[in-house]
Short mmCIF file of C-alpha atoms in Angstrom, two decimals:
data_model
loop_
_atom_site.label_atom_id
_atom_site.label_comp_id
_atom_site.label_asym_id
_atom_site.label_seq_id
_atom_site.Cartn_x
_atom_site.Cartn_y
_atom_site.Cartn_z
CA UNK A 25 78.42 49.40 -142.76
CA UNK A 26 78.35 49.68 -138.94
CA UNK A 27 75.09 48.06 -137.36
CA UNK A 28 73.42 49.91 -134.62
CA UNK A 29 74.62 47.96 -132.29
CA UNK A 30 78.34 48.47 -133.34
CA UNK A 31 78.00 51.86 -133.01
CA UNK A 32 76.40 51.87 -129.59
CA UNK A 33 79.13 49.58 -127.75
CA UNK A 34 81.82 52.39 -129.28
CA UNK A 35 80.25 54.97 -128.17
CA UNK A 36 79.52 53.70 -124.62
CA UNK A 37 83.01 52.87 -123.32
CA UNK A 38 84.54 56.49 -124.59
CA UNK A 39 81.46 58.49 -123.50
CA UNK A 40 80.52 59.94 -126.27
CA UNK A 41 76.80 61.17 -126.91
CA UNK A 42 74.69 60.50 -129.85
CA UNK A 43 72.08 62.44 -131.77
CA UNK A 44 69.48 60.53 -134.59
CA UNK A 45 68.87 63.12 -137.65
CA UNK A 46 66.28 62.72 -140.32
CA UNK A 47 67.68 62.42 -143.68
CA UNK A 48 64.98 64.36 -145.96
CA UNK A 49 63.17 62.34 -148.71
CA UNK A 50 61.03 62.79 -151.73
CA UNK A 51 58.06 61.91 -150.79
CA UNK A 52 57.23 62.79 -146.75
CA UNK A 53 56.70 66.21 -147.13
CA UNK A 54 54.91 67.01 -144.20
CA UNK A 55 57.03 64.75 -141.92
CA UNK A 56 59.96 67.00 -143.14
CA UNK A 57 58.46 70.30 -142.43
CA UNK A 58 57.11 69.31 -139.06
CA UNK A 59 60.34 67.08 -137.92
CA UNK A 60 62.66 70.75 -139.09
CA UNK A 61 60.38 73.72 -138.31
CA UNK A 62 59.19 75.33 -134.98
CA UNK A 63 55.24 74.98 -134.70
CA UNK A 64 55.34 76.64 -130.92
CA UNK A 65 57.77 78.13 -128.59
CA UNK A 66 60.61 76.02 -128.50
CA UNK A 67 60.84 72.95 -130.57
CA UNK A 68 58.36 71.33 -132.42
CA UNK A 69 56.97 68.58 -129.55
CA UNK A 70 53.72 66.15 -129.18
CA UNK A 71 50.89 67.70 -127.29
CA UNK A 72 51.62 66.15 -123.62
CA UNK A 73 47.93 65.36 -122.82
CA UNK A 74 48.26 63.06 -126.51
CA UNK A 75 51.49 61.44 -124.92
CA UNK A 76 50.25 60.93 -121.33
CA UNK A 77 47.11 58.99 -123.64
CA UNK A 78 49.45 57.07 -125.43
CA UNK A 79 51.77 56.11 -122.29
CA UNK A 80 48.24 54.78 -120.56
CA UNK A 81 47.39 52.48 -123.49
CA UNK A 82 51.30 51.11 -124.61
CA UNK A 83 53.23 51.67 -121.71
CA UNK A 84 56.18 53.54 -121.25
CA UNK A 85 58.92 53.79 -124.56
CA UNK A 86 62.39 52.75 -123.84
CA UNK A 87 63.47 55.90 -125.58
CA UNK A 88 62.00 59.30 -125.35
CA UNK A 89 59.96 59.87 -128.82
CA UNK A 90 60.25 62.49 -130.98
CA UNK A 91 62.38 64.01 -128.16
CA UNK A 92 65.68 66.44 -128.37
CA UNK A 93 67.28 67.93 -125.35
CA UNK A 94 64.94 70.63 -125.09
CA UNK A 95 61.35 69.17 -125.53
CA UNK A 96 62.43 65.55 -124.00
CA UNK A 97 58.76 64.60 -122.12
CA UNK A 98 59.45 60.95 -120.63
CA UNK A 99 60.52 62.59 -117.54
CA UNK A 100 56.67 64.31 -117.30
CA UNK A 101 54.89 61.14 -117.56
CA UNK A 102 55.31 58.40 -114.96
CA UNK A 103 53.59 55.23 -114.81
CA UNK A 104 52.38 54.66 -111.17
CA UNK A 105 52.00 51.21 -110.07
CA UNK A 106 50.79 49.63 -106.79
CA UNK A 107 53.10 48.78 -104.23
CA UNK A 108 52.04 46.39 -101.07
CA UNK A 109 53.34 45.88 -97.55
CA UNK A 110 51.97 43.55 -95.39
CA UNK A 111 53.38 43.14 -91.83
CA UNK A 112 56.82 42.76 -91.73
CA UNK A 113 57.37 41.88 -95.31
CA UNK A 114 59.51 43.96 -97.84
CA UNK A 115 57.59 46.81 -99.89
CA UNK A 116 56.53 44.59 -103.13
CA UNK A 117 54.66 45.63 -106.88
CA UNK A 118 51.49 44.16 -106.97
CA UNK A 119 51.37 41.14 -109.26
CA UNK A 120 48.56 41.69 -112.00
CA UNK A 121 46.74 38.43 -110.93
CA UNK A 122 47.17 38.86 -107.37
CA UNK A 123 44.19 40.48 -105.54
CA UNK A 124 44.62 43.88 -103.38
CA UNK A 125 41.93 43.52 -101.02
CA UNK A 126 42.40 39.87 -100.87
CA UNK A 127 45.63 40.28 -99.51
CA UNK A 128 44.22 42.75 -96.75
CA UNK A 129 40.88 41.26 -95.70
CA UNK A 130 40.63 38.26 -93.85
CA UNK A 131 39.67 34.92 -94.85
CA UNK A 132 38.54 35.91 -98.78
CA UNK A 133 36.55 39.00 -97.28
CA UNK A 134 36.26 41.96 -100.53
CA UNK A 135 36.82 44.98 -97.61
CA UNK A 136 40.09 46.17 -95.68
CA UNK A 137 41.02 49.34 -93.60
CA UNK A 138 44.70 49.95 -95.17
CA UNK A 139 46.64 53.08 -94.79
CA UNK A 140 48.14 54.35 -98.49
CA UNK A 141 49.93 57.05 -100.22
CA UNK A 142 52.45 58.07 -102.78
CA UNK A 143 56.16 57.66 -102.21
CA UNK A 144 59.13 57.86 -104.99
CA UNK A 145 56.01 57.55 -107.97
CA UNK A 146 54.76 54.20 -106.17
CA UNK A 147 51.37 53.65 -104.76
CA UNK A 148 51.80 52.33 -101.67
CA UNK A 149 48.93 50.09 -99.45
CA UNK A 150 49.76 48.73 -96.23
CA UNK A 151 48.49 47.39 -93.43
CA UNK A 152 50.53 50.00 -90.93
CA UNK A 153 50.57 53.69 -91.38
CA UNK A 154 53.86 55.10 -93.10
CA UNK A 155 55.07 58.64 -93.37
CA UNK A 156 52.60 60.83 -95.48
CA UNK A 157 49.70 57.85 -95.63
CA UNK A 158 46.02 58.35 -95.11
CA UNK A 159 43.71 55.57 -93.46
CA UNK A 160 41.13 54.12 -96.73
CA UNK A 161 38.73 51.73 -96.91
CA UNK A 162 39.74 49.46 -99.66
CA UNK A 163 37.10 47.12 -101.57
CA UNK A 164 36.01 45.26 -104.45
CA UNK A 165 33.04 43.37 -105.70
CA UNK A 166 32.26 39.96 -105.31
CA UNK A 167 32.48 39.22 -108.63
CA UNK A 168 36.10 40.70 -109.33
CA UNK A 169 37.11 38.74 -111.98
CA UNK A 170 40.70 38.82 -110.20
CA UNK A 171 39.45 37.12 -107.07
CA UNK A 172 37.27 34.75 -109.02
CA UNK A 173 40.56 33.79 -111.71
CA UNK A 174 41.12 30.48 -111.83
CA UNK A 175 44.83 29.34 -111.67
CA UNK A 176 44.55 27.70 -115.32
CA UNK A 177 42.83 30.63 -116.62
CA UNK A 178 45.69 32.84 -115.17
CA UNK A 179 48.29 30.70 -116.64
CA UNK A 180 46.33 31.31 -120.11
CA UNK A 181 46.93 35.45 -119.81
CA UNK A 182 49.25 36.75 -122.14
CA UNK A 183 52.84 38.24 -120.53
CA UNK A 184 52.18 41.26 -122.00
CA UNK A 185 49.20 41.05 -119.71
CA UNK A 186 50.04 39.41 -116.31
CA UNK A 187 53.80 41.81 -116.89
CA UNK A 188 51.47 44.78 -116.29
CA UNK A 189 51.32 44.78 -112.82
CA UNK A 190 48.32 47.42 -111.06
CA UNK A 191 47.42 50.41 -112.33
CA UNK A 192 46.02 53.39 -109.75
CA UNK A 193 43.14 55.49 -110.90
CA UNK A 194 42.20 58.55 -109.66
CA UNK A 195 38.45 60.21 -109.72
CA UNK A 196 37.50 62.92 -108.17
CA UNK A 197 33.90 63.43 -106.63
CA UNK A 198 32.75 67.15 -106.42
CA UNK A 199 30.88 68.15 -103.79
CA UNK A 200 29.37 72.08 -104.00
CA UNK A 201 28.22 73.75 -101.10
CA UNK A 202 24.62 72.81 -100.82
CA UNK A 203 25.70 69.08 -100.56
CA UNK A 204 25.44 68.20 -104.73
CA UNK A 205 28.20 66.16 -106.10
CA UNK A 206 28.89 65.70 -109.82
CA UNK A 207 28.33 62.12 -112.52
CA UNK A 208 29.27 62.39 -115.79
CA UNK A 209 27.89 59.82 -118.04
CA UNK A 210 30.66 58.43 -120.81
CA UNK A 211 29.09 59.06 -124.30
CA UNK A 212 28.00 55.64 -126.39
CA UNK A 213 30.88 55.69 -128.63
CA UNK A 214 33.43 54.76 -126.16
CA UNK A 215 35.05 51.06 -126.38
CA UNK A 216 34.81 50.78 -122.63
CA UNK A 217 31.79 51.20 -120.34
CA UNK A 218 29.82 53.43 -123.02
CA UNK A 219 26.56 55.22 -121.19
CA UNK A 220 27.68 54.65 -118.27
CA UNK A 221 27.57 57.33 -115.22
CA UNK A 222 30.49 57.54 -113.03
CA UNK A 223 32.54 60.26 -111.44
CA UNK A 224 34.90 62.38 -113.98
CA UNK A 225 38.50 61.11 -114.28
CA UNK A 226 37.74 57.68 -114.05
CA UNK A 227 39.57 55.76 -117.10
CA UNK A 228 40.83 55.86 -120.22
CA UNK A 229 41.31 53.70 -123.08
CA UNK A 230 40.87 53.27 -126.65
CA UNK A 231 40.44 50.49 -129.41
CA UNK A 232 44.08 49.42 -130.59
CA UNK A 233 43.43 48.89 -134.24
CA UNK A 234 41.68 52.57 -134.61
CA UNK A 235 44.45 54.60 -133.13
CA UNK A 236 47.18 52.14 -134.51
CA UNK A 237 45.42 53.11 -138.21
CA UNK A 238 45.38 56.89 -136.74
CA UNK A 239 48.42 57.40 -135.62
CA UNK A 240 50.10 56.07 -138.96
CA UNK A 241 47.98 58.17 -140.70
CA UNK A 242 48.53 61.46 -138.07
CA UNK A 243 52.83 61.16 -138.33
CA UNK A 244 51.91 62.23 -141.82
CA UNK A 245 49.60 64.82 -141.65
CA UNK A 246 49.60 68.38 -140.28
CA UNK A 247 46.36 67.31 -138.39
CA UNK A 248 47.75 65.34 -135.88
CA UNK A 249 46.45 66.46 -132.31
CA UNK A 250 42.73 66.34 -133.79
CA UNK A 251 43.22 62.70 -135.74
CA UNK A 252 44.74 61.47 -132.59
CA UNK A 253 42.28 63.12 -130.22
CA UNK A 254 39.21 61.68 -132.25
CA UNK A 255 40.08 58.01 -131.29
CA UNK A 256 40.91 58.54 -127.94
CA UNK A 257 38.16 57.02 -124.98
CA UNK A 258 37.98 56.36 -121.99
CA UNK A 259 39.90 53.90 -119.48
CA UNK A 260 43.22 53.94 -117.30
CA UNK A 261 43.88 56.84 -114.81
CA UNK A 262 47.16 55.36 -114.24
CA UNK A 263 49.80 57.92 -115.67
CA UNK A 264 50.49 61.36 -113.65
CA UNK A 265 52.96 63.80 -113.88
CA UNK A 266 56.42 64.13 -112.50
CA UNK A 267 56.25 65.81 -108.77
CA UNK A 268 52.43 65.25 -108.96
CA UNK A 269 50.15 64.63 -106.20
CA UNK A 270 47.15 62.22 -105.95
CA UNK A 271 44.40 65.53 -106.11
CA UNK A 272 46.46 67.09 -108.51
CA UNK A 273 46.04 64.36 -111.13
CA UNK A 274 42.46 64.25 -110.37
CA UNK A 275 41.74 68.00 -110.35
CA UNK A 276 43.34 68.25 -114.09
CA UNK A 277 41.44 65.08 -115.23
CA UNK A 278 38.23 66.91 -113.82
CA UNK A 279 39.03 70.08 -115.55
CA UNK A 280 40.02 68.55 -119.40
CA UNK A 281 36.79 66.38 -119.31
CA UNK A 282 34.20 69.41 -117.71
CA UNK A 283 36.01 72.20 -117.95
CA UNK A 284 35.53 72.95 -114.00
CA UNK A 285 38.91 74.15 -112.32
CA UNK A 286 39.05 73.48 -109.14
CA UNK A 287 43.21 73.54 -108.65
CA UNK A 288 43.90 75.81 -105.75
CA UNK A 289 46.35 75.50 -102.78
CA UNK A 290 44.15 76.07 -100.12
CA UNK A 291 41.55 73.14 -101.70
CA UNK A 292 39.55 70.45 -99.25
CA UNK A 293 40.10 67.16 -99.87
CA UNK A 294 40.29 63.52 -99.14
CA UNK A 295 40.44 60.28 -99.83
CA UNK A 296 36.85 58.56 -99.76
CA UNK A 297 38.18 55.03 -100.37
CA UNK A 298 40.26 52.44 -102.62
CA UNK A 299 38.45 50.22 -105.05
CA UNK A 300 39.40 47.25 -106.78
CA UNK A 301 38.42 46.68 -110.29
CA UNK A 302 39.04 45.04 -113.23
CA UNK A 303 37.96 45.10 -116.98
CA UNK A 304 35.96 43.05 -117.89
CA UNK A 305 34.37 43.36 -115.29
CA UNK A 306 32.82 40.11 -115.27
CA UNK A 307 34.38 36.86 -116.22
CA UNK A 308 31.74 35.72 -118.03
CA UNK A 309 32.44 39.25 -120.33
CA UNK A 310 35.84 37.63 -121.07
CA UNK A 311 39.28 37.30 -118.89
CA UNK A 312 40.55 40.31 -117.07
CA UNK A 313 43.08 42.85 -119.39
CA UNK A 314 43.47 45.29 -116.75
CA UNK A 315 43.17 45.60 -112.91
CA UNK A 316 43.32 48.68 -111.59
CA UNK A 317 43.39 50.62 -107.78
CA UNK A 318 41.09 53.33 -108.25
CA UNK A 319 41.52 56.18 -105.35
CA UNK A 320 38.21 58.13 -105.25
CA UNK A 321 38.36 60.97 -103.73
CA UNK A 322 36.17 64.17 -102.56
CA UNK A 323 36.58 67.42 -103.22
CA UNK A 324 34.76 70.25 -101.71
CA UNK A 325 33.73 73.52 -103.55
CA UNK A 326 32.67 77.07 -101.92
CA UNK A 327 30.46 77.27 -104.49
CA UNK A 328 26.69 76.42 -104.96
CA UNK A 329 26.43 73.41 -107.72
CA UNK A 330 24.45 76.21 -109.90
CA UNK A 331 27.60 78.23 -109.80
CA UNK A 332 29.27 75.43 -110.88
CA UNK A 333 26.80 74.37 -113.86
CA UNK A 334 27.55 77.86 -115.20
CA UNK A 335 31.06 76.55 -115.85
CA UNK A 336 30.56 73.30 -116.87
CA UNK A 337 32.59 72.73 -120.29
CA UNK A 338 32.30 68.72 -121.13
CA UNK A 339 34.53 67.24 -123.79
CA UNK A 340 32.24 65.91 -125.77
CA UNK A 341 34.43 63.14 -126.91
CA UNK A 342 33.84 61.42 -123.59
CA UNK A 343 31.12 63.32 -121.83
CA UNK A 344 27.47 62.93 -123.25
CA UNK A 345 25.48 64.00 -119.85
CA UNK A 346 26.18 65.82 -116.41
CA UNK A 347 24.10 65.47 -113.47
CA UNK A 348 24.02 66.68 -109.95
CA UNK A 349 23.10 64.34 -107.28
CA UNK A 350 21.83 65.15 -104.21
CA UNK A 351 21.92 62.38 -100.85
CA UNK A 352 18.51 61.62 -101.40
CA UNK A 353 18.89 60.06 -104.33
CA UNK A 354 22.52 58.74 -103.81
CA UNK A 355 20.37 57.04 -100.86
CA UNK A 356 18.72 55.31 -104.27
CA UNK A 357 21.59 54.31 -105.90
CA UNK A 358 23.59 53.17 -103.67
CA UNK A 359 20.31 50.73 -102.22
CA UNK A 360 20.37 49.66 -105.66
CA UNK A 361 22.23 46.24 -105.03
CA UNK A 362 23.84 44.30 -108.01
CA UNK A 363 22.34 40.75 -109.07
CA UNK A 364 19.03 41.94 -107.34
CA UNK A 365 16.13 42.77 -110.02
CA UNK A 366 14.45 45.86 -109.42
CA UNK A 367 16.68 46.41 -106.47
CA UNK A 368 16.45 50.04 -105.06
CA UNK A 369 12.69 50.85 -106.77
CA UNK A 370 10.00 49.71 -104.07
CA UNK A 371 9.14 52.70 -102.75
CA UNK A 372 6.75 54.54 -105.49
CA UNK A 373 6.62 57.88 -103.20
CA UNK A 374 10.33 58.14 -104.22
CA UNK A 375 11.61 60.55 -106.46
CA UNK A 376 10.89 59.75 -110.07
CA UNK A 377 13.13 61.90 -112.12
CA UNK A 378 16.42 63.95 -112.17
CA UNK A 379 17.67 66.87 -113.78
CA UNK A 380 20.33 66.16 -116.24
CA UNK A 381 22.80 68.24 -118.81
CA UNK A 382 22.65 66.67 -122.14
CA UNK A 383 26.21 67.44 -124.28
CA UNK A 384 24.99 68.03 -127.77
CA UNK A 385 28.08 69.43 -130.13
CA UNK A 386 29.32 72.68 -128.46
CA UNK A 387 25.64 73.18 -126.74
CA UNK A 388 24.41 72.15 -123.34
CA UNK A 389 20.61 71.00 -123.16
CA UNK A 390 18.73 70.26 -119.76
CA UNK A 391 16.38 66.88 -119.76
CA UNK A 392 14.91 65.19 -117.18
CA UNK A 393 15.71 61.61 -116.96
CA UNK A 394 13.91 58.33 -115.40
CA UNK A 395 15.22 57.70 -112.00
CA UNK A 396 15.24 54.16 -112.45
CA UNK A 397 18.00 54.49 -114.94
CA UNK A 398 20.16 54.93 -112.60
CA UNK A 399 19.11 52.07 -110.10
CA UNK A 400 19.91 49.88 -113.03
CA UNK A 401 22.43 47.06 -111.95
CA UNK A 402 25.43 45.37 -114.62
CA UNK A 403 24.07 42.54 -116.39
CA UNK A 404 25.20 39.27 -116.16
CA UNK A 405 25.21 38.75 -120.28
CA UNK A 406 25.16 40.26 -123.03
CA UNK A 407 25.49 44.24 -123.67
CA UNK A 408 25.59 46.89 -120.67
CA UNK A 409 23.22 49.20 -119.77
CA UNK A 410 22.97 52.57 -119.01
CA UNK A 411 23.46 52.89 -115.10
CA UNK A 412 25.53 53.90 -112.75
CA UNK A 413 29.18 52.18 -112.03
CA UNK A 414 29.10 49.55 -109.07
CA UNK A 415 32.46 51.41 -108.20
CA UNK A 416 31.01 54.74 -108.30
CA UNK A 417 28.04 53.17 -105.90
CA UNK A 418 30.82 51.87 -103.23
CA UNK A 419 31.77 55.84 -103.60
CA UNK A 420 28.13 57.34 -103.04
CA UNK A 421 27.96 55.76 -100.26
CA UNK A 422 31.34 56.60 -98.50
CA UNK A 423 30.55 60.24 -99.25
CA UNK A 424 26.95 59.27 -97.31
CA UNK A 425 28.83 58.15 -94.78
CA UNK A 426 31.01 61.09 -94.42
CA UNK A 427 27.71 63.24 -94.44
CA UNK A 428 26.72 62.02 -91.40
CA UNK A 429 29.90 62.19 -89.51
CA UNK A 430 29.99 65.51 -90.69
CA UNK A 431 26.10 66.39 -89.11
CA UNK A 432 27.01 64.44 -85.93
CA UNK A 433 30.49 66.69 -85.10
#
């Protein structure tokens, strides 16, 4: 019997195509009727949000699964990675231990101006503007765990690890009208960050040996969009699809986790800033397993933020609260500096509550909720707390910034 490999270098020299067909059995059923029948228009195909999900947490396949001609879907998903240019040097990827803003700031500062953009499905920074780039502030917390890697405890990371490279993430901070922009806070079950506020679109990820168990279950069952969906969470944002733009990837994101759409031509936008992060986020949490470039950017509505409540939809799989915050209390937040106790709260004329939407089931419930939740700060040890991201603070305060420049002009 020809091996695999005998039949590929025959078929390569003389050009000649090859098509895999399943060979029905006894005993999978199911796996028969769904590999030979049509279950939509066309052919029978993996739901493309479950594949971009499953891209973000393997990587890209060498072959296009469960593919024919006609419902092929490894040209809709492309992994973007970050690209650097520094001066005259040659356009390089970004080494997964090497840190971004390191490489811009001066003498081991954590903030650069850089000018990026998207070009051939690369994310290019650089220190020089380039055709189609925007000018970004570019940061990252002291305590990256990337800057703060040891050269032993690189050299411990496993290839499948350090071969990664940089991810880019893309989040998307609505702004209505009446100056209100929109935190969603990720619901307790999620593996990564759980109860924590941040802008929607942020990451995804989810817990290997759950969706490893699911997925071999789901190839066998006619369930297999809601077995997969139900161990899906939160982490990457670093798959997008072919032809799309940095606000395009965002605005979809936005609309599957709230339900808002926002896509339009004639849309405002921009980038607020670059931010460097890593997860853990701490070292003492554990070394880094992956380092992202996460583009926030703002997005501005015609429409009041109680318009936009009305159409709020959250997926409650990774939305358990929605809240609308207004400068004054981003002024809170953002004063709420991390490794500082009680940072942000000495003022007692402040405001002591906020109006939040609670996701319960199908069913939206308003609550108010303690203030000084969300001046909490990331511990040090042991398990997180609910507060808000220190990335999502960096962003509060860009769009703070742009406030201003927007009162002065």
């Amino acid at each position: 019997m020809c091996s695999a490999a005998d039949i590929f270098e025959l078929a390569e020299p003389n050009l000649l195509s090859l098509t895999a067909l399943h060979i029905r059995g006894v005993e999978n059923l199911e796996a028969d009727f769904l590999s030979c029948h049509t279950l939509r228009q066309g052919e029978w195909t993996l739901n493309p949000r479950i594949f971009r999900k499953i891209v973000d947490i393997w990587g890209l396949p060498q072959i296009d699964l469960f593919a024919t001609r006609n419902n092929r879907q490894m040209e809709c998903v492309k992994r973007i990675l970050v690209h650097l240019r520094k001066e005259e040097s040659l356009l390089q990827c970004a080494k997964f231990v090497q840190g971004v803003t390191g490489h811009f700031a001066p003498c081991g500062q954590d903030r650069a101006t850089v000018n990026c953009g998207l070009d051939h499905n690369r994310f290019i920074i650089s220190d020089r503007p380039f055709s189609g780039s925007r000018k970004a502030k570019l940061q990252r917390p002291s305590f990256c765990p990337i800057k703060n890697l040891t050269a032993e405890q690189a050299a411990s990371l496993p290839e499948e690890i350090v071969s990664r490279g940089v991810d880019v993430g893309v989040t998307i901070l609505v702004q209505s009208v009446n100056k209100r922009v929109l935190l969603t806070r990720r619901t307790k079950e999620l593996h990564i960050f759980p109860n924590i506020w941040v802008p929607p679109g942020l990451y995804r990820h989810c817990k290997s040996d759950r969706i490893q168990s699911c997925l071999h279950c789901a190839l066998y069952s006619s369930h297999i969009q809601s077995c997969i969906h139900k161990y899906f969470q939160l982490f990457t944002g670093g798959h997008m699809e072919n032809g799309e733009q940095l606000h395009e990837a965002g605005l979809r994101e936005l609309q599957e986790e709230t339900g808002l759409n926002l896509q339009s031509t004639d849309l405002l936008w921009s980038i607020l800033g670059l931010w460097e992060s890593a997860f853990p986020p701490l070292l003492s949490h554990g070394l880094p397993q992956r380092h992202h470039i996460v583009a926030y950017l703002l997005v501005s509505s015609n429409e009041t933020h109680h318009e936009l409540q009305e159409k709020l939809r959250p997926d409650e799989q990774e939305v358990s609260a929605c809240a609308w915050i207004d400068p004054e209390l981003a002024k809170m937040i953002v004063a709420a500096e991390e490794g500082v106790k009680d940072s942000g709260r000495e003022n007692p004329e402040l405001q002591t509550s906020v109006r939040i939407t609670e996701v319960c089931g199908r069913s939206l419930t308003q609550r108010d909720l303690a203030v000084s939740t969300l001046l909490n700060t990331a511990p040090i040890d042991g398990e997180d707390t609910e507060r808000v991201s220190t990335g999502t603070k960096y962003a509060l305060g860009l769009w703070l910034e742009a406030l201003r420049q927007e009162e002065v002009t």
